[in-house]
Each structure stands twice: as C-alpha cells, then as structure tokens.
PDB file of C-alpha atoms in Angstrom:
ATOM      1  CA  MET A   1       5.957  18.894  -8.558  1.00  0.00           C
ATOM      2  CA  VAL A   2       8.717  17.346  -6.385  1.00  0.00           C
ATOM      3  CA  ALA A   3       8.670  13.638  -5.825  1.00  0.00           C
ATOM      4  CA  VAL A   4      10.658  11.676  -3.197  1.00  0.00           C
ATOM      5  CA  ASP A   5      11.486   8.044  -1.985  1.00  0.00           C
ATOM      6  CA  LYS A   6       9.852   8.231   1.233  1.00  0.00           C
ATOM      7  CA  PRO A   7      11.579   5.585   3.883  1.00  0.00           C
ATOM      8  CA  ALA A   8       9.404   3.603   6.311  1.00  0.00           C
ATOM      9  CA  GLY A   9       9.101   5.176   9.873  1.00  0.00           C
ATOM     10  CA  LEU A  10       8.902   9.171   8.485  1.00  0.00           C
ATOM     11  CA  PHE A  11       5.855  10.956   9.133  1.00  0.00           C
ATOM     12  CA  VAL A  12       4.728  12.545   6.085  1.00  0.00           C
ATOM     13  CA  HIS A  13       3.840  15.811   8.000  1.00  0.00           C
ATOM     14  CA  ARG A  14       3.768  16.856  11.783  1.00  0.00           C
ATOM     15  CA  SER A  15       1.273  14.773  13.910  1.00  0.00           C
ATOM     16  CA  PHE A  16      -0.652  14.591  17.232  1.00  0.00           C
ATOM     17  CA  MET A  17       0.288  10.696  17.128  1.00  0.00           C
ATOM     18  CA  ASP A  18       3.765  11.374  17.835  1.00  0.00           C
ATOM     19  CA  ARG A  19       4.741  14.993  19.582  1.00  0.00           C
ATOM     20  CA  ASP A  20       8.361  14.140  19.890  1.00  0.00           C
ATOM     21  CA  GLU A  21       9.156  13.135  16.563  1.00  0.00           C
ATOM     22  CA  ILE A  22      11.645  15.837  15.207  1.00  0.00           C
ATOM     23  CA  TYR A  23      11.655  14.765  11.197  1.00  0.00           C
ATOM     24  CA  PHE A  24       8.880  15.212   8.842  1.00  0.00           C
ATOM     25  CA  ALA A  25       8.996  14.318   4.965  1.00  0.00           C
ATOM     26  CA  LEU A  26       6.998  17.793   4.309  1.00  0.00           C
ATOM     27  CA  GLN A  27       9.874  19.742   6.454  1.00  0.00           C
ATOM     28  CA  LEU A  28      12.817  17.883   4.978  1.00  0.00           C
ATOM     29  CA  VAL A  29      11.808  18.297   0.980  1.00  0.00           C
ATOM     30  CA  ARG A  30      11.070  21.908   2.106  1.00  0.00           C
ATOM     31  CA  ASP A  31      14.262  22.450   3.645  1.00  0.00           C
ATOM     32  CA  GLN A  32      16.275  20.785   1.118  1.00  0.00           C
ATOM     33  CA  ILE A  33      14.957  22.377  -2.177  1.00  0.00           C
ATOM     34  CA  GLY A  34      14.298  25.997  -0.293  1.00  0.00           C
ATOM     35  CA  GLN A  35      10.845  26.539  -1.062  1.00  0.00           C
ATOM     36  CA  TYR A  36       7.357  25.577   0.337  1.00  0.00           C
ATOM     37  CA  VAL A  37       6.252  22.327  -1.016  1.00  0.00           C
ATOM     38  CA  TYR A  38       2.461  21.016  -0.672  1.00  0.00           C
ATOM     39  CA  PRO A  39       1.141  17.985   0.345  1.00  0.00           C
ATOM     40  CA  VAL A  40      -1.072  16.150  -2.440  1.00  0.00           C
ATOM     41  CA  HIS A  41      -1.595  12.700  -0.689  1.00  0.00           C
ATOM     42  CA  ARG A  42      -0.551  10.827   2.329  1.00  0.00           C
ATOM     43  CA  LEU A  43       1.186   7.776   2.680  1.00  0.00           C
ATOM     44  CA  ASP A  44       1.006   5.628   6.507  1.00  0.00           C
ATOM     45  CA  ARG A  45       4.259   6.307   8.411  1.00  0.00           C
ATOM     46  CA  PRO A  46       5.396   2.830   8.256  1.00  0.00           C
ATOM     47  CA  THR A  47       4.855   2.502   4.575  1.00  0.00           C
ATOM     48  CA  SER A  48       7.927   2.976   2.457  1.00  0.00           C
ATOM     49  CA  GLY A  49       7.525   4.739  -1.171  1.00  0.00           C
ATOM     50  CA  VAL A  50       6.769   7.423  -3.820  1.00  0.00           C
ATOM     51  CA  LEU A  51       5.422  10.120  -2.224  1.00  0.00           C
ATOM     52  CA  LEU A  52       4.428  13.482  -4.253  1.00  0.00           C
ATOM     53  CA  PHE A  53       4.267  17.301  -3.336  1.00  0.00           C
ATOM     54  CA  ALA A  54       3.221  20.233  -5.566  1.00  0.00           C
ATOM     55  CA  LEU A  55       5.356  23.596  -5.833  1.00  0.00           C
ATOM     56  CA  THR A  56       2.308  25.869  -6.314  1.00  0.00           C
ATOM     57  CA  LYS A  57      -1.467  25.287  -4.881  1.00  0.00           C
ATOM     58  CA  GLU A  58      -2.945  24.926  -8.297  1.00  0.00           C
ATOM     59  CA  VAL A  59      -0.848  22.257  -9.077  1.00  0.00           C
ATOM     60  CA  ALA A  60      -1.642  20.655  -5.660  1.00  0.00           C
ATOM     61  CA  ARG A  61      -5.098  21.067  -6.336  1.00  0.00           C
ATOM     62  CA  LYS A  62      -5.228  19.231  -9.641  1.00  0.00           C
ATOM     63  CA  LEU A  63      -3.316  16.283  -8.426  1.00  0.00           C
ATOM     64  CA  SER A  64      -5.852  15.913  -5.447  1.00  0.00           C
ATOM     65  CA  GLU A  65      -8.393  16.060  -7.819  1.00  0.00           C
ATOM     66  CA  ALA A  66      -6.483  13.448  -9.711  1.00  0.00           C
ATOM     67  CA  PHE A  67      -6.161  11.102  -6.652  1.00  0.00           C
ATOM     68  CA  ALA A  68     -10.024  11.645  -5.437  1.00  0.00           C
ATOM     69  CA  ASN A  69     -10.918  10.504  -8.894  1.00  0.00           C
ATOM     70  CA  LYS A  70     -11.841   7.262  -8.199  1.00  0.00           C
ATOM     71  CA  SER A  71     -14.534   6.538 -10.971  1.00  0.00           C
ATOM     72  CA  SER A  72     -12.011   6.714 -13.673  1.00  0.00           C
ATOM     73  CA  GLN A  73      -9.506   4.159 -11.781  1.00  0.00           C
ATOM     74  CA  ALA A  74     -12.473   1.460 -11.890  1.00  0.00           C
ATOM     75  CA  GLU A  75     -11.118   1.177 -15.498  1.00  0.00           C
ATOM     76  CA  ILE A  76      -8.171  -0.788 -14.124  1.00  0.00           C
ATOM     77  CA  LYS A  77      -7.982  -4.341 -15.480  1.00  0.00           C
ATOM     78  CA  LEU A  78      -5.764  -7.406 -14.620  1.00  0.00           C
ATOM     79  CA  THR A  79      -3.888  -9.510 -17.092  1.00  0.00           C
ATOM     80  CA  ALA A  80      -4.097 -12.862 -15.135  1.00  0.00           C
ATOM     81  CA  THR A  81      -6.215 -15.282 -15.196  1.00  0.00           C
ATOM     82  CA  ALA A  82      -7.996 -16.207 -11.489  1.00  0.00           C
ATOM     83  CA  ASN A  83      -7.983 -19.482 -10.293  1.00  0.00           C
ATOM     84  CA  THR A  84     -11.022 -20.942 -10.139  1.00  0.00           C
ATOM     85  CA  ASN A  85     -10.364 -23.448  -7.357  1.00  0.00           C
ATOM     86  CA  ALA A  86     -10.291 -21.021  -4.911  1.00  0.00           C
ATOM     87  CA  GLU A  87     -10.649 -21.848  -1.155  1.00  0.00           C
ATOM     88  CA  SER A  88     -14.044 -20.508   0.036  1.00  0.00           C
ATOM     89  CA  GLU A  89     -12.824 -18.182   2.909  1.00  0.00           C
ATOM     90  CA  GLN A  90     -11.237 -16.031  -0.472  1.00  0.00           C
ATOM     91  CA  GLN A  91     -14.478 -16.246  -2.359  1.00  0.00           C
ATOM     92  CA  ASP A  92     -16.135 -13.416  -0.374  1.00  0.00           C
ATOM     93  CA  ASP A  93     -16.338 -10.061  -2.026  1.00  0.00           C
ATOM     94  CA  LEU A  94     -13.983 -11.347  -4.854  1.00  0.00           C
ATOM     95  CA  ASN A  95     -14.804 -10.947  -8.176  1.00  0.00           C
ATOM     96  CA  GLU A  96     -12.827 -12.970 -10.988  1.00  0.00           C
ATOM     97  CA  PRO A  97     -10.832 -10.068 -13.431  1.00  0.00           C
ATOM     98  CA  THR A  98     -11.613  -9.268 -16.957  1.00  0.00           C
ATOM     99  CA  VAL A  99      -8.478 -10.411 -18.558  1.00  0.00           C
ATOM    100  CA  ILE A 100      -6.911  -7.988 -21.267  1.00  0.00           C
ATOM    101  CA  HIS A 101      -3.907  -7.429 -22.561  1.00  0.00           C
ATOM    102  CA  ASN A 102      -1.898  -4.074 -23.027  1.00  0.00           C
ATOM    103  CA  VAL A 103      -3.469  -2.217 -20.701  1.00  0.00           C
ATOM    104  CA  ASP A 104      -3.519   1.644 -21.806  1.00  0.00           C
ATOM    105  CA  ASN A 105      -3.392   3.483 -18.637  1.00  0.00           C
ATOM    106  CA  THR A 106      -4.351   7.054 -20.543  1.00  0.00           C
ATOM    107  CA  SER A 107      -7.665   7.194 -19.365  1.00  0.00           C
ATOM    108  CA  LEU A 108      -6.705   7.063 -15.948  1.00  0.00           C
ATOM    109  CA  ALA A 109      -6.655   9.521 -13.224  1.00  0.00           C
ATOM    110  CA  MET A 110      -4.370   8.458 -10.945  1.00  0.00           C
ATOM    111  CA  VAL A 111      -3.052   4.986 -10.957  1.00  0.00           C
ATOM    112  CA  LYS A 112      -1.110   3.805  -7.582  1.00  0.00           C
ATOM    113  CA  THR A 113       0.551   0.626  -7.759  1.00  0.00           C
ATOM    114  CA  TYR A 114       1.929  -1.035  -3.623  1.00  0.00           C
ATOM    115  CA  TYR A 115       3.635  -3.842  -3.281  1.00  0.00           C
ATOM    116  CA  ALA A 116       2.884  -6.190  -0.139  1.00  0.00           C
ATOM    117  CA  LEU A 117       4.459  -9.062   1.685  1.00  0.00           C
ATOM    118  CA  VAL A 118       1.900 -11.210   3.037  1.00  0.00           C
ATOM    119  CA  ARG A 119       1.427 -14.164   5.118  1.00  0.00           C
ATOM    120  CA  GLY A 120       0.248 -17.516   3.192  1.00  0.00           C
ATOM    121  CA  HIS A 121       0.014 -18.416  -0.170  1.00  0.00           C
ATOM    122  CA  LEU A 122      -3.018 -16.893  -2.061  1.00  0.00           C
ATOM    123  CA  ALA A 123      -5.398 -19.425  -3.702  1.00  0.00           C
ATOM    124  CA  VAL A 124      -6.603 -17.061  -6.143  1.00  0.00           C
ATOM    125  CA  PRO A 125      -3.311 -15.926  -7.993  1.00  0.00           C
ATOM    126  CA  ALA A 126      -5.370 -12.170  -9.273  1.00  0.00           C
ATOM    127  CA  GLY A 127      -8.766 -10.754  -8.304  1.00  0.00           C
ATOM    128  CA  PHE A 128     -10.780  -7.677  -7.360  1.00  0.00           C
ATOM    129  CA  ILE A 129     -11.776  -6.986  -3.665  1.00  0.00           C
ATOM    130  CA  ASP A 130     -15.226  -5.259  -3.186  1.00  0.00           C
ATOM    131  CA  HIS A 131     -14.936  -5.215   0.787  1.00  0.00           C
ATOM    132  CA  PRO A 132     -16.472  -1.701   2.242  1.00  0.00           C
ATOM    133  CA  LEU A 133     -14.414  -0.637   5.437  1.00  0.00           C
ATOM    134  CA  LYS A 134     -15.751   1.159   8.576  1.00  0.00           C
ATOM    135  CA  GLU A 135     -13.932   4.580   8.452  1.00  0.00           C
ATOM    136  CA  LYS A 136     -11.067   4.579  10.997  1.00  0.00           C
ATOM    137  CA  LEU A 137     -10.929   7.283  13.040  1.00  0.00           C
ATOM    138  CA  ASP A 138      -8.024   8.651  15.580  1.00  0.00           C
ATOM    139  CA  LYS A 139      -9.264   8.925  18.990  1.00  0.00           C
ATOM    140  CA  LEU A 140      -8.241  12.503  19.264  1.00  0.00           C
ATOM    141  CA  GLY A 141      -8.099  14.013  15.903  1.00  0.00           C
ATOM    142  CA  ASP A 142     -11.642  12.701  14.714  1.00  0.00           C
ATOM    143  CA  LYS A 143     -12.985  12.635  18.534  1.00  0.00           C
ATOM    144  CA  ASN A 144     -15.948  14.957  17.148  1.00  0.00           C
ATOM    145  CA  VAL A 145     -16.589  12.583  14.135  1.00  0.00           C
ATOM    146  CA  SER A 146     -19.777  10.460  14.115  1.00  0.00           C
ATOM    147  CA  ARG A 147     -18.902   6.806  15.371  1.00  0.00           C
ATOM    148  CA  ASP A 148     -21.879   5.591  13.603  1.00  0.00           C
ATOM    149  CA  LYS A 149     -21.194   6.604   9.717  1.00  0.00           C
ATOM    150  CA  PRO A 150     -21.772   3.116   7.813  1.00  0.00           C
ATOM    151  CA  ALA A 151     -19.048   1.376   6.044  1.00  0.00           C
ATOM    152  CA  GLN A 152     -17.977   3.145   2.697  1.00  0.00           C
ATOM    153  CA  SER A 153     -17.270   1.300  -0.350  1.00  0.00           C
ATOM    154  CA  ALA A 154     -13.805  -0.028  -0.715  1.00  0.00           C
ATOM    155  CA  LYS A 155     -12.089  -1.326  -3.682  1.00  0.00           C
ATOM    156  CA  SER A 156      -8.699  -2.716  -4.683  1.00  0.00           C
ATOM    157  CA  TYR A 157      -7.242  -4.885  -7.873  1.00  0.00           C
ATOM    158  CA  TYR A 158      -4.654  -7.310  -6.452  1.00  0.00           C
ATOM    159  CA  GLN A 159      -2.037 -10.003  -8.461  1.00  0.00           C
ATOM    160  CA  VAL A 160       0.085 -12.118  -6.958  1.00  0.00           C
ATOM    161  CA  GLN A 161       3.933 -11.747  -8.209  1.00  0.00           C
ATOM    162  CA  GLN A 162       6.382 -14.232  -6.071  1.00  0.00           C
ATOM    163  CA  GLN A 163       5.525 -17.073  -3.787  1.00  0.00           C
ATOM    164  CA  ALA A 164       7.860 -18.970  -1.720  1.00  0.00           C
ATOM    165  CA  SER A 165       8.028 -20.938   1.334  1.00  0.00           C
ATOM    166  CA  LEU A 166      10.505 -21.397   4.880  1.00  0.00           C
ATOM    167  CA  PRO A 167      11.048 -24.641   6.243  1.00  0.00           C
ATOM    168  CA  PHE A 168      10.193 -23.516  10.151  1.00  0.00           C
ATOM    169  CA  LYS A 169       7.351 -24.408  12.114  1.00  0.00           C
ATOM    170  CA  VAL A 170       5.692 -21.316  13.785  1.00  0.00           C
ATOM    171  CA  GLY A 171       2.358 -22.126  15.438  1.00  0.00           C
ATOM    172  CA  LYS A 172       0.006 -24.518  13.672  1.00  0.00           C
ATOM    173  CA  PHE A 173       1.715 -24.625  10.473  1.00  0.00           C
ATOM    174  CA  ASP A 174       5.126 -26.927   9.256  1.00  0.00           C
ATOM    175  CA  SER A 175       6.598 -24.113   7.048  1.00  0.00           C
ATOM    176  CA  VAL A 176       6.189 -20.868   6.856  1.00  0.00           C
ATOM    177  CA  ARG A 177       4.951 -19.163   3.352  1.00  0.00           C
ATOM    178  CA  TYR A 178       5.056 -15.946   2.074  1.00  0.00           C
ATOM    179  CA  SER A 179       3.527 -14.110  -0.988  1.00  0.00           C
ATOM    180  CA  LEU A 180       4.653 -10.742  -3.080  1.00  0.00           C
ATOM    181  CA  VAL A 181       1.301  -9.036  -3.694  1.00  0.00           C
ATOM    182  CA  ALA A 182       0.857  -6.139  -6.046  1.00  0.00           C
ATOM    183  CA  VAL A 183      -2.455  -3.963  -5.297  1.00  0.00           C
ATOM    184  CA  LYS A 184      -4.140  -1.055  -7.196  1.00  0.00           C
ATOM    185  CA  PRO A 185      -6.383   0.444  -4.981  1.00  0.00           C
ATOM    186  CA  VAL A 186      -9.190   2.057  -6.811  1.00  0.00           C
ATOM    187  CA  THR A 187     -10.711   3.821  -3.798  1.00  0.00           C
ATOM    188  CA  GLY A 188      -8.637   5.412  -1.182  1.00  0.00           C
ATOM    189  CA  ARG A 189      -9.793   4.454   2.450  1.00  0.00           C
ATOM    190  CA  ARG A 190      -7.517   4.588   5.498  1.00  0.00           C
ATOM    191  CA  HIS A 191      -5.394   1.389   5.718  1.00  0.00           C
ATOM    192  CA  GLN A 192      -7.162   0.127   2.782  1.00  0.00           C
ATOM    193  CA  ILE A 193      -4.848  -2.031   1.604  1.00  0.00           C
ATOM    194  CA  ARG A 194      -3.549  -3.369   4.800  1.00  0.00           C
ATOM    195  CA  ARG A 195      -7.213  -3.850   5.764  1.00  0.00           C
ATOM    196  CA  HIS A 196      -8.184  -5.631   2.432  1.00  0.00           C
ATOM    197  CA  LEU A 197      -5.347  -8.154   2.361  1.00  0.00           C
ATOM    198  CA  ALA A 198      -6.130  -9.120   6.234  1.00  0.00           C
ATOM    199  CA  HIS A 199      -9.847  -9.724   5.117  1.00  0.00           C
ATOM    200  CA  LEU A 200      -8.711 -11.999   2.554  1.00  0.00           C
ATOM    201  CA  ARG A 201      -6.568 -13.729   5.413  1.00  0.00           C
ATOM    202  CA  HIS A 202      -3.379 -13.025   4.160  1.00  0.00           C
ATOM    203  CA  PRO A 203      -2.177 -10.350   6.169  1.00  0.00           C
ATOM    204  CA  ILE A 204       0.700  -8.130   5.655  1.00  0.00           C
ATOM    205  CA  LEU A 205       4.011  -9.113   7.372  1.00  0.00           C
ATOM    206  CA  GLY A 206       4.853  -6.027  10.030  1.00  0.00           C
ATOM    207  CA  ASP A 207       1.066  -4.854  10.266  1.00  0.00           C
ATOM    208  CA  ILE A 208       0.952  -4.559  14.237  1.00  0.00           C
ATOM    209  CA  ASN A 209      -2.653  -3.383  13.404  1.00  0.00           C
ATOM    210  CA  TYR A 210      -4.248  -6.398  11.331  1.00  0.00           C
ATOM    211  CA  GLY A 211      -1.290  -8.765  11.161  1.00  0.00           C
ATOM    212  CA  ASP A 212      -0.552 -12.086  12.594  1.00  0.00           C
ATOM    213  CA  ASN A 213       0.788 -12.428  15.904  1.00  0.00           C
ATOM    214  CA  LYS A 214       2.897 -15.294  15.587  1.00  0.00           C
ATOM    215  CA  GLN A 215       4.300 -14.550  11.993  1.00  0.00           C
ATOM    216  CA  ASN A 216       5.235 -11.101  12.807  1.00  0.00           C
ATOM    217  CA  PRO A 217       7.697 -11.902  15.695  1.00  0.00           C
ATOM    218  CA  PHE A 218       8.881 -14.983  13.789  1.00  0.00           C
ATOM    219  CA  PHE A 219       9.755 -12.693  10.488  1.00  0.00           C
ATOM    220  CA  ILE A 220      11.681 -10.134  12.879  1.00  0.00           C
ATOM    221  CA  ASP A 221      13.515 -13.098  14.356  1.00  0.00           C
ATOM    222  CA  HIS A 222      14.557 -14.516  10.983  1.00  0.00           C
ATOM    223  CA  PHE A 223      15.370 -11.179   8.936  1.00  0.00           C
ATOM    224  CA  GLY A 224      16.593  -9.144  11.626  1.00  0.00           C
ATOM    225  CA  PHE A 225      14.378  -5.999  11.252  1.00  0.00           C
ATOM    226  CA  LYS A 226      10.997  -4.643  12.347  1.00  0.00           C
ATOM    227  CA  ARG A 227       8.647  -3.145   9.739  1.00  0.00           C
ATOM    228  CA  LEU A 228       5.177  -3.057   7.726  1.00  0.00           C
ATOM    229  CA  MET A 229       6.196  -4.841   4.572  1.00  0.00           C
ATOM    230  CA  LEU A 230       3.935  -2.369   2.274  1.00  0.00           C
ATOM    231  CA  HIS A 231       5.840  -0.359  -0.416  1.00  0.00           C
ATOM    232  CA  ALA A 232       4.273   2.513  -2.692  1.00  0.00           C
ATOM    233  CA  MET A 233       5.941   1.243  -5.673  1.00  0.00           C
ATOM    234  CA  SER A 234       4.305   3.869  -8.464  1.00  0.00           C
ATOM    235  CA  LEU A 235       2.232   6.782  -9.528  1.00  0.00           C
ATOM    236  CA  GLU A 236       0.932   6.952 -12.731  1.00  0.00           C
ATOM    237  CA  PHE A 237      -0.877  10.152 -13.932  1.00  0.00           C
ATOM    238  CA  ASN A 238      -1.231  12.681 -16.591  1.00  0.00           C
ATOM    239  CA  HIS A 239       0.985  15.698 -15.746  1.00  0.00           C
ATOM    240  CA  PRO A 240      -1.309  18.451 -14.208  1.00  0.00           C
ATOM    241  CA  ILE A 241       0.185  21.337 -16.969  1.00  0.00           C
ATOM    242  CA  SER A 242       1.753  19.457 -19.922  1.00  0.00           C
ATOM    243  CA  ASP A 243      -0.812  16.410 -19.985  1.00  0.00           C
ATOM    244  CA  ILE A 244       2.003  14.156 -20.559  1.00  0.00           C
ATOM    245  CA  LYS A 245       1.869  10.825 -19.298  1.00  0.00           C
ATOM    246  CA  ILE A 246       3.766  10.500 -16.166  1.00  0.00           C
ATOM    247  CA  LYS A 247       5.312   7.235 -14.123  1.00  0.00           C
ATOM    248  CA  ILE A 248       6.971   7.300 -11.217  1.00  0.00           C
ATOM    249  CA  SER A 249       8.675   4.589  -9.405  1.00  0.00           C
ATOM    250  CA  ALA A 250      10.671   3.861  -6.072  1.00  0.00           C
ATOM    251  CA  PRO A 251      13.032   0.700  -5.937  1.00  0.00           C
ATOM    252  CA  PHE A 252      12.613  -1.763  -2.834  1.00  0.00           C
ATOM    253  CA  ASP A 253      15.230  -0.563  -0.460  1.00  0.00           C
ATOM    254  CA  HIS A 254      17.737  -2.949   1.102  1.00  0.00           C
ATOM    255  CA  GLN A 255      15.425  -4.774   3.665  1.00  0.00           C
ATOM    256  CA  TRP A 256      13.216  -5.478   1.018  1.00  0.00           C
ATOM    257  CA  GLN A 257      16.390  -6.687  -1.650  1.00  0.00           C
ATOM    258  CA  GLN A 258      17.478  -8.758   1.773  1.00  0.00           C
ATOM    259  CA  VAL A 259      14.004 -10.608   1.989  1.00  0.00           C
ATOM    260  CA  PHE A 260      14.123 -11.172  -2.033  1.00  0.00           C
ATOM    261  CA  THR A 261      17.664 -12.924  -1.611  1.00  0.00           C
ATOM    262  CA  GLU A 262      16.409 -15.097   1.054  1.00  0.00           C
ATOM    263  CA  LEU A 263      13.508 -16.223  -1.060  1.00  0.00           C
ATOM    264  CA  ASN A 264      15.222 -16.670  -3.916  1.00  0.00           C
ATOM    265  CA  TRP A 265      13.495 -13.960  -5.865  1.00  0.00           C
ATOM    266  CA  PRO A 266      14.345 -11.287  -8.719  1.00  0.00           C
ATOM    267  CA  GLN A 267      15.475  -8.131  -7.523  1.00  0.00           C
ATOM    268  CA  ASN A 268      14.037  -5.843 -10.363  1.00  0.00           C
TER     269      ASN A 268
END
C-alpha cells in the first residue's frame, strides 16, 4: 500500500471535469515510486487528506471490500452526550448517540474520520445523521444513468471539537460563528459529508455547491484563501495481508493551521 497526503485542489485521477489539468495523484504517485498503483477509494478534488493506493490488484480488491463494508461500520459509537435542548431545525434525522468509552474499532472494516469547518454553532454537540440522499450524477459521465432512482441510505456520526466567534457582521448576523466538526461516515455516498452538514444548516466553509453565499466570500476575504474546509484526517483498518490494525493520519496543512491560530484553537 501507499498512502499520500493529498492537497486540496488535486484530482485523484484523470477526469472529464477538467480536460486541461495535467497533474493527478495517481500519476504523481506512480512516477514517484516507479510502479503502477491501484486506487481503492476517492477524495473529491477540493478535499485534502489521507488517500490510499494499493500496489497489487489483490490488495486493491481487499481494501475496496473494506471501504464497501458498511454494515460493520454501523458499530461506530460516540463518546459525547447529545444536548437535549437542540433547536428544532436540528432534530430531523438525528438520533441521540450511545454513550460509551474506550471504543474498540478492531471489528470495523474501515473507519474514516474527516474534519470540517462549518458555519455556526451546532446546538447538538454530537449526533447520528440518518438522512437518505439522491444520487449525485454528472451531466457527462453519468448521462446514461437513470435520474429516477430513489434516495439511498446515508448515515454519518459527527462530534463538535471546537467552537469560536469573530466580531464581524455578515448578513443578518452580528458575528461570525464557526465550529470544527469531526465526522465518521458510515456509508459512502457522493458528497455525503458536505450534504449532511448542509442538511443540518451548518454547511462547510468554502463549499460552492452546498455552502453559504454570504459566509464563503467573507471567509475568503478574511483568511486570504479559497478552498473547501474539509480534511480526510485518518483511516483505520486491518492490514489486508497481516491483519494488523493500521491507522494512517494526515496533519492539518498550513491553511488549516492559519485558521486555528486566528480562532485560538489548539493545532494538534
């Protein structure tokens, strides 16, 4: 296996979405190590973080099965207690999490942890989102796929890590509120985390598809860069050959650290 820390803005592989692009993670890794690599999962172009490749078809098959094993991931639990005084807008599709300690993930096929910077302060600090999603189709790549397919099951756990405010008026609000949220998706629908957090009315900063058209421009102007604030922090899984527990993590890059400094959040 080869794991890389994919920067935001880099395609995983060649795409019809940008025919003029010349850099792709797949080719860059292949050229760097001098042999072919097999993709076993994907990250959207604007998402940064851990990206895993296999060196053989057999390992690629086993890792792909691990990513696809959704039933075992349903065992993920949260260690925070939900706030029972939640706003009504956040009650839809949320179930109070089971409170346990010392979670053992050895039975889970593939545990993926993402971090997102979102608009606002979530009233419920931890929860389970069970909100089906219609399949997102590309106009060109999926032109022959039926548009009438029913919504697919989509489930995610989330937990607020940090919250902060900035004293600037944006839109109808007198201050800008941000939350850092850890998300563990159980299923793997396209744009699932982005759509689930937007469903909670706390969209990810820099999300041009599901985000806030007032908060996004302020963020760009204030912090001086434009990107989706979604980071694939870690993958946890059993090694496909040795069965040893593996955890691969990618640190926050300098732009994330800049935001943490501004908001007085710890950077580890």
